[in-house]
Coordinates of C-alpha atoms in Angstrom, one line a residue:
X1 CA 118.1 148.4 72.3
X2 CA 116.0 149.0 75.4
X3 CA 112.7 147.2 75.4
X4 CA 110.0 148.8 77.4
X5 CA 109.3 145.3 79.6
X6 CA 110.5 142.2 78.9
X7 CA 108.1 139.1 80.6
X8 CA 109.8 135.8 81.7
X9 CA 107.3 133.2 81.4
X10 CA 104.7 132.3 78.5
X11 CA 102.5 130.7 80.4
X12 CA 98.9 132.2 80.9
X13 CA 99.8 134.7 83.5
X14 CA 102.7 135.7 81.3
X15 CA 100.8 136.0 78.1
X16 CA 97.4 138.0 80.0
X17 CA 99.9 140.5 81.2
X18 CA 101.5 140.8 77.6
X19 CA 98.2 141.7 76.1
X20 CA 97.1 143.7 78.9
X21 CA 100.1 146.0 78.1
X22 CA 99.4 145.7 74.5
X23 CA 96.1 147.0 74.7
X24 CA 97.5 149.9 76.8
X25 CA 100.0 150.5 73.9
X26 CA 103.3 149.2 75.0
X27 CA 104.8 146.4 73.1
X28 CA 106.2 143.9 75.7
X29 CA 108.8 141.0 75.0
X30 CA 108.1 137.6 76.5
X31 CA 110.9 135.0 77.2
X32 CA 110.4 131.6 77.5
X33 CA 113.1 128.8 78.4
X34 CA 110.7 126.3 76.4
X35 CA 111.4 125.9 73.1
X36 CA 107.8 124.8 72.4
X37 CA 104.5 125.4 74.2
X38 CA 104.3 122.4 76.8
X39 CA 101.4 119.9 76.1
X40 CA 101.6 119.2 80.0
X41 CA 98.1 118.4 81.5
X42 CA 98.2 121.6 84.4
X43 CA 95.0 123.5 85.4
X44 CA 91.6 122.3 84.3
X45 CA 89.9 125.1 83.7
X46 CA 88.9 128.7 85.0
X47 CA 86.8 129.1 88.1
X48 CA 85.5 132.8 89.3
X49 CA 85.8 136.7 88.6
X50 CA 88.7 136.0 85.9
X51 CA 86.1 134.5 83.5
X52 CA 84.1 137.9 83.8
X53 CA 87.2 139.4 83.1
X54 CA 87.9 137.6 79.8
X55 CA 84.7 138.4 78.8
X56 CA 85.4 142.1 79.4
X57 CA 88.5 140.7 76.9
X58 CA 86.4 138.9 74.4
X59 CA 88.4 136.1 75.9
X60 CA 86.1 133.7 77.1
X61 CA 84.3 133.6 74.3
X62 CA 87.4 132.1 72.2
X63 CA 87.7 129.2 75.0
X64 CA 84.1 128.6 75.6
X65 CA 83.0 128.5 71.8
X66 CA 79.3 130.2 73.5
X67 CA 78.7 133.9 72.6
X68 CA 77.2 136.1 75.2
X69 CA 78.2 136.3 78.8
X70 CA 78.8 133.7 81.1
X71 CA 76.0 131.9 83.2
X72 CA 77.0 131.1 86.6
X73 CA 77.5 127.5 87.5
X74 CA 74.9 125.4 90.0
X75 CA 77.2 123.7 92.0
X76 CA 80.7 123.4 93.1
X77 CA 82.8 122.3 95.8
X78 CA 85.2 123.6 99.3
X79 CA 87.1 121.3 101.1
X80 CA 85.5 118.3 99.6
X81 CA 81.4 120.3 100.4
X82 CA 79.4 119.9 98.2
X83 CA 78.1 123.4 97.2
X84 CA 74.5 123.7 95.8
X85 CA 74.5 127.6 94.5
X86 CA 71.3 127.1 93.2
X87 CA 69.7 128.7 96.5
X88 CA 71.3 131.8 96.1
X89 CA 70.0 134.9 95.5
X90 CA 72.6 136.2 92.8
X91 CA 74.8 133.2 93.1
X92 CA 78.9 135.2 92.2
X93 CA 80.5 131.4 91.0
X94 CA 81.7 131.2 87.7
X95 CA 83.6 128.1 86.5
X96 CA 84.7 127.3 82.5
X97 CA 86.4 123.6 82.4
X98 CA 89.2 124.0 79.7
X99 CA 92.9 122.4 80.0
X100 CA 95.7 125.1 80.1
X101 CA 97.0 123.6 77.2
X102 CA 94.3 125.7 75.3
X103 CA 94.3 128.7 77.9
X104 CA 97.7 129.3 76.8
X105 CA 97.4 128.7 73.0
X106 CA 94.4 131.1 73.1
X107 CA 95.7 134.0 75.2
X108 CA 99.3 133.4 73.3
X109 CA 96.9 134.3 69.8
X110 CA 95.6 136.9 71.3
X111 CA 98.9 138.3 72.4
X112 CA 100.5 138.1 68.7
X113 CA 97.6 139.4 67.2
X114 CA 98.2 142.3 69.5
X115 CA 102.1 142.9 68.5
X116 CA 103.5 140.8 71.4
X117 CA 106.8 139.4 70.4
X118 CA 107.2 135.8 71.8
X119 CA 110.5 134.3 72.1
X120 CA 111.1 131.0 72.9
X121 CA 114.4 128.8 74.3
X122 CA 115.4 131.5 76.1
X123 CA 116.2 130.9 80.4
X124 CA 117.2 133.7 82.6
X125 CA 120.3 133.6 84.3
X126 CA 120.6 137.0 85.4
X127 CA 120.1 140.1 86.2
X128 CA 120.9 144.0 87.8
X129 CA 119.1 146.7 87.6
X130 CA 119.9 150.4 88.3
X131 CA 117.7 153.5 87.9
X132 CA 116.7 153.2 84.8
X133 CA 115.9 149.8 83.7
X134 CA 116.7 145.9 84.2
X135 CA 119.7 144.5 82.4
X136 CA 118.9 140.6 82.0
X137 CA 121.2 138.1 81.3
X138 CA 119.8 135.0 79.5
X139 CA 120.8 131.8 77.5
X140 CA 119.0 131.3 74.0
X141 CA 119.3 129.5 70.9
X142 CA 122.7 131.1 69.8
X143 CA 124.5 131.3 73.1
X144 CA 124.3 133.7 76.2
X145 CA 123.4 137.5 75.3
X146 CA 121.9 140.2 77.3
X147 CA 118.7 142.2 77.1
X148 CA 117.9 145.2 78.4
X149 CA 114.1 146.6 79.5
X150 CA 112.8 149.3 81.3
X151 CA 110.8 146.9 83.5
X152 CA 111.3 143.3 84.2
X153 CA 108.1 140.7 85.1
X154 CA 108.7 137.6 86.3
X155 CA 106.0 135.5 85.5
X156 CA 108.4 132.4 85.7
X157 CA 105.8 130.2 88.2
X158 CA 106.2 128.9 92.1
X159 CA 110.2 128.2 91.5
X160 CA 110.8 131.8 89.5
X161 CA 114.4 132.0 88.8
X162 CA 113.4 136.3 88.6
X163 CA 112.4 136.3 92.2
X164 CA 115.3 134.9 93.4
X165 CA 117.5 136.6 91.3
X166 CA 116.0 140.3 92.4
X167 CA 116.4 138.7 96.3
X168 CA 112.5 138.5 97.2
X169 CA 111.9 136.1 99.9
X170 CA 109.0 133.7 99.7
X171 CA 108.1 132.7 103.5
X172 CA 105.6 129.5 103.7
X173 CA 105.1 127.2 105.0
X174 CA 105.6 123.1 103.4
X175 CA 103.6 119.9 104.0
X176 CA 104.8 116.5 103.2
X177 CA 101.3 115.8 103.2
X178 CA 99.0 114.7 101.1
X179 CA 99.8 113.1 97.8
X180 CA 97.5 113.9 95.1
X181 CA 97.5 111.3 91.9
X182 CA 95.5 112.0 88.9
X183 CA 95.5 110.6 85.4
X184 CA 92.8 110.4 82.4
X185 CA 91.3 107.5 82.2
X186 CA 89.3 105.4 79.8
X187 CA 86.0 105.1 81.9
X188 CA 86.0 101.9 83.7
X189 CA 83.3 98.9 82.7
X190 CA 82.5 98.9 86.7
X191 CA 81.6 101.8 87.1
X192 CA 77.4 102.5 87.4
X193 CA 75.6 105.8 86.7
X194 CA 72.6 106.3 88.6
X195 CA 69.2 108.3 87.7
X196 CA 70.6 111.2 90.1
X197 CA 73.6 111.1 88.2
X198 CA 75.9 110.1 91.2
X199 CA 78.4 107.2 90.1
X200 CA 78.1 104.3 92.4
X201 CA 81.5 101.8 92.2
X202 CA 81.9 98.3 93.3
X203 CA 82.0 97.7 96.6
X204 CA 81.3 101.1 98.1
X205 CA 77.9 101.5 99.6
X206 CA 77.6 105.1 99.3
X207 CA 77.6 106.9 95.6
X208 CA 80.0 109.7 94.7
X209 CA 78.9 113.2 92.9
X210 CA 81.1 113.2 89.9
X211 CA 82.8 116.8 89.6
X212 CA 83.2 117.0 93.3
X213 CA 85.9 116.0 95.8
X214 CA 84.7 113.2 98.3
X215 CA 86.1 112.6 101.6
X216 CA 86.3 109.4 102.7
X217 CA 88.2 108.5 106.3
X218 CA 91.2 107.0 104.0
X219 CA 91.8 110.4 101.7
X220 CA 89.3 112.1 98.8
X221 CA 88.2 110.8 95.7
X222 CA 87.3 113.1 93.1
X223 CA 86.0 111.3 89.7
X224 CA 85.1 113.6 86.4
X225 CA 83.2 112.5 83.5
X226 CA 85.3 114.4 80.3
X227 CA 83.4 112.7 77.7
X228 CA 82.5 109.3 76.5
X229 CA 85.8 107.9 76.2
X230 CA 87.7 110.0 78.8
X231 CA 87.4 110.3 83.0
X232 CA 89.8 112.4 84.9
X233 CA 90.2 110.4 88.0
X234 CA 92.5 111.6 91.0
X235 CA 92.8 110.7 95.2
X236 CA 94.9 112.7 97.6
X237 CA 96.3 110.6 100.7
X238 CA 97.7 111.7 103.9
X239 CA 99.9 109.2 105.7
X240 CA 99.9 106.8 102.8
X241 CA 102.8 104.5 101.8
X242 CA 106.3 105.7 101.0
X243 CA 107.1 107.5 97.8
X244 CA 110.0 107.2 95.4
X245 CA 109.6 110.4 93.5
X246 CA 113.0 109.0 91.1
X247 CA 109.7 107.0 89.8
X248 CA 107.1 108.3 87.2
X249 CA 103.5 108.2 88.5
X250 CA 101.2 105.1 86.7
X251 CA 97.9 104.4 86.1
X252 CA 98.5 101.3 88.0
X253 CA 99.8 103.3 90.8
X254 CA 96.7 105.3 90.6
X255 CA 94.8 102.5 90.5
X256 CA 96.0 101.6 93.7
X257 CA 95.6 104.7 95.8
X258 CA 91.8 104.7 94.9
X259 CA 91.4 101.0 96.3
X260 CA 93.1 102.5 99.3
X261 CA 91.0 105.7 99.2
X262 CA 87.4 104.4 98.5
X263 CA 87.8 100.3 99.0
X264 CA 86.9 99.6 94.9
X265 CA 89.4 97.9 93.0
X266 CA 89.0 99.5 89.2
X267 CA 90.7 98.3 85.9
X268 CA 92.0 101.4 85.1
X269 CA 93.5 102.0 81.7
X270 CA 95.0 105.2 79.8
X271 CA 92.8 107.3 77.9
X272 CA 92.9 106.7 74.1
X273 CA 91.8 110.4 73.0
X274 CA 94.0 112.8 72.0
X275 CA 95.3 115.2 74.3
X276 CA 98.0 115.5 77.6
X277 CA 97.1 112.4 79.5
X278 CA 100.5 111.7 81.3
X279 CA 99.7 110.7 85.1
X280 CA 100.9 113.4 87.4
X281 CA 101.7 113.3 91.1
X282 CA 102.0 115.6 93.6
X283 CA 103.8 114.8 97.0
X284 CA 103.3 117.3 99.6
X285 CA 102.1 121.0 99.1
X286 CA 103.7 124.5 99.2
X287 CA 101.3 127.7 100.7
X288 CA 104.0 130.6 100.6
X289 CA 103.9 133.9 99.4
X290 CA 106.1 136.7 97.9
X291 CA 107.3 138.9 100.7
X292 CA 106.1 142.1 98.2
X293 CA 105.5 142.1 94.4
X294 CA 108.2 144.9 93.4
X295 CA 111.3 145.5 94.2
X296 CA 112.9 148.2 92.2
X297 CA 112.0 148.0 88.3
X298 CA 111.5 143.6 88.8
X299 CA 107.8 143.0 89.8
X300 CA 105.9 139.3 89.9
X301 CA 103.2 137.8 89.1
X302 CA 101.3 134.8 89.5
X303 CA 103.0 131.8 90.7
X304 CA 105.9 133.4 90.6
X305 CA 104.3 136.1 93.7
X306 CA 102.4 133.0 95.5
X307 CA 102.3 129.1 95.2
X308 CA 98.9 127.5 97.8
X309 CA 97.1 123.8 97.1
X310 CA 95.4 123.4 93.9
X311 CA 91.6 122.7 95.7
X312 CA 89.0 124.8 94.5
X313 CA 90.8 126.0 91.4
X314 CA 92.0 129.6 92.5
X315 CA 95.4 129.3 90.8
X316 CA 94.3 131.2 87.7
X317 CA 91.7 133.2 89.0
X318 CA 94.4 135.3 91.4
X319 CA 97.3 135.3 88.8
X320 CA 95.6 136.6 85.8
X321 CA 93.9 138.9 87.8
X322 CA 97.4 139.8 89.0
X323 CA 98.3 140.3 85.5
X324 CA 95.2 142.4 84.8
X325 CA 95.9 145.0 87.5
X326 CA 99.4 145.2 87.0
X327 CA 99.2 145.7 83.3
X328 CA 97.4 148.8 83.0
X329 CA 99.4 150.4 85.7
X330 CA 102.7 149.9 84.5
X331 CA 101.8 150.6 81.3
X332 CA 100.6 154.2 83.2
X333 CA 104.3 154.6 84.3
X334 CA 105.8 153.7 81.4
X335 CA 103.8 156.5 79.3
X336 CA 104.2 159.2 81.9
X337 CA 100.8 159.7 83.1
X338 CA 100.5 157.3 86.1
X339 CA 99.5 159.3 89.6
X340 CA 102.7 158.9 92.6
X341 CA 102.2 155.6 93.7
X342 CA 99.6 154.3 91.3
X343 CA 102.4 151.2 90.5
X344 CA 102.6 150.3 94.5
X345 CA 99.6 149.6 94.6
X346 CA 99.5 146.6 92.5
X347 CA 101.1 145.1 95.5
X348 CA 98.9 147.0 98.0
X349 CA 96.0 145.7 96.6
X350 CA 97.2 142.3 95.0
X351 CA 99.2 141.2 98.1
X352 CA 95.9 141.0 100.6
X353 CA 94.3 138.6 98.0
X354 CA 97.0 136.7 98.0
X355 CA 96.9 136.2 101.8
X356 CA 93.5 135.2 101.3
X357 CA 93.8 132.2 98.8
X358 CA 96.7 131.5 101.1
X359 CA 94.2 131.0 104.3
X360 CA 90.8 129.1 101.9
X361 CA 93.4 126.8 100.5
X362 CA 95.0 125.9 103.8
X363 CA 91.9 125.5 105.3
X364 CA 90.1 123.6 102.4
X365 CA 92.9 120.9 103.2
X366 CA 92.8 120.8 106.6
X367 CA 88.9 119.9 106.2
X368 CA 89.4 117.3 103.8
X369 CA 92.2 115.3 106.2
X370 CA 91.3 112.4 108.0
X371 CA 90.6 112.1 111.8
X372 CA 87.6 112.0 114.4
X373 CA 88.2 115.7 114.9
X374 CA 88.2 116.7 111.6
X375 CA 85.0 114.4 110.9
X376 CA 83.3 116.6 114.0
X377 CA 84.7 120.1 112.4
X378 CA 83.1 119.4 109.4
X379 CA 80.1 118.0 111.0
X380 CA 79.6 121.6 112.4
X381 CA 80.7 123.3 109.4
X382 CA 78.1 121.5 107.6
X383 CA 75.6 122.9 109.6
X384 CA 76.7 126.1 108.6
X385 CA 77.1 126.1 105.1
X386 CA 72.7 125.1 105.4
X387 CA 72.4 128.7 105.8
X388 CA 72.3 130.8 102.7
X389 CA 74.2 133.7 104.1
X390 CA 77.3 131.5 105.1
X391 CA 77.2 129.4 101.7
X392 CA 76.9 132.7 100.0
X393 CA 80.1 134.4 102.0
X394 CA 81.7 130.8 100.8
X395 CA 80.8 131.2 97.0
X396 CA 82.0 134.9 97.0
X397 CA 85.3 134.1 98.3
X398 CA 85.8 130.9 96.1
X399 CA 84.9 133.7 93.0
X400 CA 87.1 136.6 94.7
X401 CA 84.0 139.0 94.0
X402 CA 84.0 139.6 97.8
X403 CA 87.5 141.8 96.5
X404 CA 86.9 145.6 97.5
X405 CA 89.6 148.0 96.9
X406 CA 89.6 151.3 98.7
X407 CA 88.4 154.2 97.3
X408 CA 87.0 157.3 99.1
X409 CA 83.5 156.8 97.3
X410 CA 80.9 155.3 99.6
X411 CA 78.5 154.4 96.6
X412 CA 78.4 150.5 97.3
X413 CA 79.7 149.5 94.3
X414 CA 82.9 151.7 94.7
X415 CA 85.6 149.0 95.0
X416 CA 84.2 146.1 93.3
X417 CA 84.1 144.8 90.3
X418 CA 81.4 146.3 87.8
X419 CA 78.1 143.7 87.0
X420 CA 77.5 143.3 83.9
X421 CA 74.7 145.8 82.6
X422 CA 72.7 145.5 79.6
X423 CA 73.1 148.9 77.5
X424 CA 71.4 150.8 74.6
X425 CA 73.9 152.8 73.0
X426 CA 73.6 155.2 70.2
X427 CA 75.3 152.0 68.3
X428 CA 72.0 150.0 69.3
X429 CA 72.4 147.1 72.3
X430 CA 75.1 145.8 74.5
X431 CA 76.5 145.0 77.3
X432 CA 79.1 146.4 79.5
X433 CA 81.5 143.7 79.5
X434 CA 81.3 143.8 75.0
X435 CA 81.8 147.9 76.0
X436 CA 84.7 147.5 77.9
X437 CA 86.7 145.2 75.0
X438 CA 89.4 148.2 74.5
X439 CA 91.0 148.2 77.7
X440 CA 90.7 151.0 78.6
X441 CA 89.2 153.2 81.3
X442 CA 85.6 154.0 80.7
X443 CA 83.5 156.7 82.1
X444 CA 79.7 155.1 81.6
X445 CA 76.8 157.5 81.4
X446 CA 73.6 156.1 82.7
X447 CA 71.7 159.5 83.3
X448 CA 69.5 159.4 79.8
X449 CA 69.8 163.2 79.9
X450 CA 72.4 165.8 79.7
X451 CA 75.5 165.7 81.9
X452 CA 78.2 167.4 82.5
X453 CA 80.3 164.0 82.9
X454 CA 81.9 164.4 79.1
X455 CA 83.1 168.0 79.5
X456 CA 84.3 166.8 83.0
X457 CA 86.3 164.0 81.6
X458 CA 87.7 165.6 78.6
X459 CA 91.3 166.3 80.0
X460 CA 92.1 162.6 80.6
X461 CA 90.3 161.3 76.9
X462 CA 94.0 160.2 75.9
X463 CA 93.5 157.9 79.2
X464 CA 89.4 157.1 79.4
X465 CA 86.5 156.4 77.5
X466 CA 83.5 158.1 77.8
X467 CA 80.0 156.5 77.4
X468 CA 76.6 157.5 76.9
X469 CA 74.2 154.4 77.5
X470 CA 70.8 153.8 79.0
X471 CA 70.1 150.6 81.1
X472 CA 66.8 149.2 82.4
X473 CA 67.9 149.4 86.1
X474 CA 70.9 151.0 86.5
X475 CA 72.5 150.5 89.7
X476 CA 74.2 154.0 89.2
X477 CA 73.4 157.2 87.6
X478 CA 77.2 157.1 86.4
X479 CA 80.0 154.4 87.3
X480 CA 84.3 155.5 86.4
X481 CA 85.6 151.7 85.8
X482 CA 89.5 151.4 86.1
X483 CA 90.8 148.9 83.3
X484 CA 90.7 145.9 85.2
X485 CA 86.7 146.4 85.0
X486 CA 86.8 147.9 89.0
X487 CA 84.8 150.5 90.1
X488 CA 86.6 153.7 91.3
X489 CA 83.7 156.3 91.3
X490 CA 79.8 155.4 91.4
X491 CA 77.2 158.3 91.8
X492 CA 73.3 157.4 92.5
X493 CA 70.8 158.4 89.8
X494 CA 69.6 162.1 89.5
X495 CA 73.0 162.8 92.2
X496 CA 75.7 165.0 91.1
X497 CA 79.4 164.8 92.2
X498 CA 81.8 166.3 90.1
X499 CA 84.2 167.1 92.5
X500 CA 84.4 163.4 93.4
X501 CA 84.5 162.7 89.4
X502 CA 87.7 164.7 89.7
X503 CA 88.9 163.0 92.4
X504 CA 88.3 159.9 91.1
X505 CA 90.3 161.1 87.8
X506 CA 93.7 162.3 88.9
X507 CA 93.8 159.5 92.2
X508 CA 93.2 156.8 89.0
X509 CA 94.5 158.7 85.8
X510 CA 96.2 161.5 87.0
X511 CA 96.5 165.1 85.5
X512 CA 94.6 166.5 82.8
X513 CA 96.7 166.2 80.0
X514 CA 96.7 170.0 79.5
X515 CA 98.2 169.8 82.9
X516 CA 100.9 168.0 81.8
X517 CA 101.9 170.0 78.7

């Protein structure tokens, strides 16, 4: 039996692209050497354009519990900055603090609601592939068997066994420093919260923001409140005692590095709630990056296609966006109607942000190290993020809405990734992202008068959905949104282009389907 794509890795970029491809109607498998779901403590939550994309899913409201969209968040953080987004005009930062633990059980739901067959115990060991499909060799539950799949994903993480196996190099480069240490923590008695909500600890004269990393001229602190009975407490350290990584992290060993980091000296003690509370510790960081994303019928995504330091959160945000793009365009090839070259560009377009989460991290950690001439860089820096238009340029990048793909439309939305619109359909109100929960490509109508945009689209209805819809200030007279909620095709209200429409269609969707009969 061939299987259409088989998906090594069950973690959240693994299961985002399974239900991409499920809502595109192919029914992938996904392999995972775990026998169970791991209760690990990993990522902390979503920060940026991904969270508009799960709402585009219907996602985000299953792991925020809200309905309605999501608000964008006052403050954040780069390279241990404290960002105040509140002066912005249209401030782009989204953030949703939730454990992986539940980003995984959540999107692995969604997948199985969707068809998506999960297997678990099962490690790759191998694999060729020839002009037709990917034979993979794997060990499961009743011995070693092989599988075969018209495409292969390896969404196996920063040590992917499918990378190496298909021979794509990951250049980089490594840093022994620093070591991070984090743990949850019940909230220590010495700890004082002022009226301004900074915490203040013993013998430190100046107060730290919770939620934000602090740099001090030993390392940075980063302290966050989780709840009454729960703080997530962590350090990073550059030049800091010897490690014996043959040891597991402690609290005590935490407890240390923050007397080291900030000067206080904290009873720490394990958190009591339930939940993955295991210390971690990190020594040293990766920053390297999948020399392409295909290589035959074996493409990547996620950590698998890029590894970069954790600060800032962009880990998620660039892999399941990965997965997004990727999803619907394979899913194009695999039923026939993808355009020459349409699956390329997943690493035309994918690779360049990569690059740039590989620059911000590397950056963000060179301006949280210690040293007189880092303390005068960020003195100056500093000064810059004071002016709206920098801090601004500094949000967008941290969200990845600064992302522009090319298009031959000049309308300035060609590129990006739609706003959110409030709509009035013939159904009654909406909004886009609620609009956009099939999947699918949608062809939105904002002229509130007769078009010719649904006889212009009618060859590609198998492929896109057309929409009718009125909106109090529509930024467009009509918008073409790929899948992955981008923007293609934009005309200004009371313009006509059908001859860009068209364009638009077959670069994106390619022939009318008569045309392919």
């Amino acid at each position: 039996m061939t299987n259409d794509v088989i998906i090594t890795g069950a973690g959240p970029n693994g299961l985002m692209l399974a239900c991409e491809l499920a809502l595109a109607g192919v029914r992938p498998v996904v392999l995972d050497r775990l026998a169970e779901r791991s209760a690990e403590q990993k990522a902390n939550g979503l920060v940026g354009q991904v969270i508009r994309l799960l709402d585009h899913r219907g996602l985000y409201q299953r792991l925020s519990g809200a309905p309605g969209a999501p608000d964008p968040v006052p403050r954040f953080v780069f390279g241990a900055f404290p960002l105040d987004l509140r002066q912005l005009d249209g401030n782009p930062l989204h953030a949703l603090p939730v454990p992986q633990h539940r980003i995984e059980a959540a999107l692995e739901e969604r997948a199985r609601e969707l068809g998506v067959t999960v297997r678990r115990g099962f490690e790759v060991t191998g694999l060729t592939q020839d002009d037709t499909g990917v034979t993979v060799d794997v060990d499961g539950p009743s011995g070693a068997e092989q599988l075969r799949a018209r495409y292969l994903v390896g969404a196996d993480g920063g040590r992917s066994t499918v990378r190496k196996l298909a021979g794509i190099g990951f250049p980089g480069v490594t840093s022994p420093d620093p070591v991070a240490r984090i743990a949850h923590v019940l909230p220590p008695a010495e700890l004082r919260v002022l009226d301004t909500g900074e915490v203040l600890l013993p013998g430190c004269p100046t107060p730290f923001l919770p939620y934000t990393h602090t740099r001090t001229d030993h390392g940075v602190f980063l302290l966050a409140p989780m709840g009454p009975e729960l703080v997530m407490m962590a350090t990073l350290e550059w030049s800091g005692p010897p490690v014996d990584e043959s040891v597991p992290p402690t609290v005590d060993e935490l407890r240390a590095s923050v007397r080291r980091v900030t000067g206080a000296d904290l009873a720490l003690a394990p958190a009591s709630t339930p939940g993955a509370h295991t210390p971690r510790r990190q020594v040293g960081h990766n920053t390297r990056l999948a020399e392409r994303y295909r290589e035959g019928r074996v493409l990547l995504v996620g950590d698998a296609a890029h590894v970069h330091a954790a600060t800032g959160g962009p880990g998620l945000n660039l892999g399941l966006q990965d997965a997004a793009n990727l999803g619907w365009k394979l899913a194009a090839e695999l039923q026939g109607w993808a355009p020459p070259g349409l699956l390329d560009s997943y690493h035309r377009e994918r690779y360049p942000i990569g690059e740039r989460v590989f620059m911000h991290s590397q950056a963000q950690m060179a301006l949280m190290s210690p040293g007189p001439a880092v303390t005068a860089l960020r003195a100056l820096f500093g000064e810059l993020l004071s002016h709206q238009d920098n801090l601004g340029r500094i949000a967008a990048l941290m969200a990845g809405s600064d992302v522009r793909y090319d298009t031959d439309c000049p309308h300035p939305l060609a590129g990006g990734f739609v706003p959110d619109l409030p709509l009035t359909t013939a159904a009654g109100p909406t909004r886009l992202a609620e609009a956009a929960r099939s999947g699918r490509a949608l062809l939105l109508d904002l002229s509130e008068g007769p078009t010719q945009l649904a006889e212009l689209a009618a060859g590609w209805k198998d492929r896109v959905d057309v929409l009718a819809a009125g909106c109090p200030q529509p930024p467009a007279g009509a918008l073409l949104l790929r899948p992955d909620g981008y923007v293609v095709w934009a005309a200004s209200p009371g313009e006509a282009d059908p001859d860009g429409l068209l364009r638009a269609l077959r670069t994106w969707f390619g022939e009318p389907a008569s045309a392919r009969l």
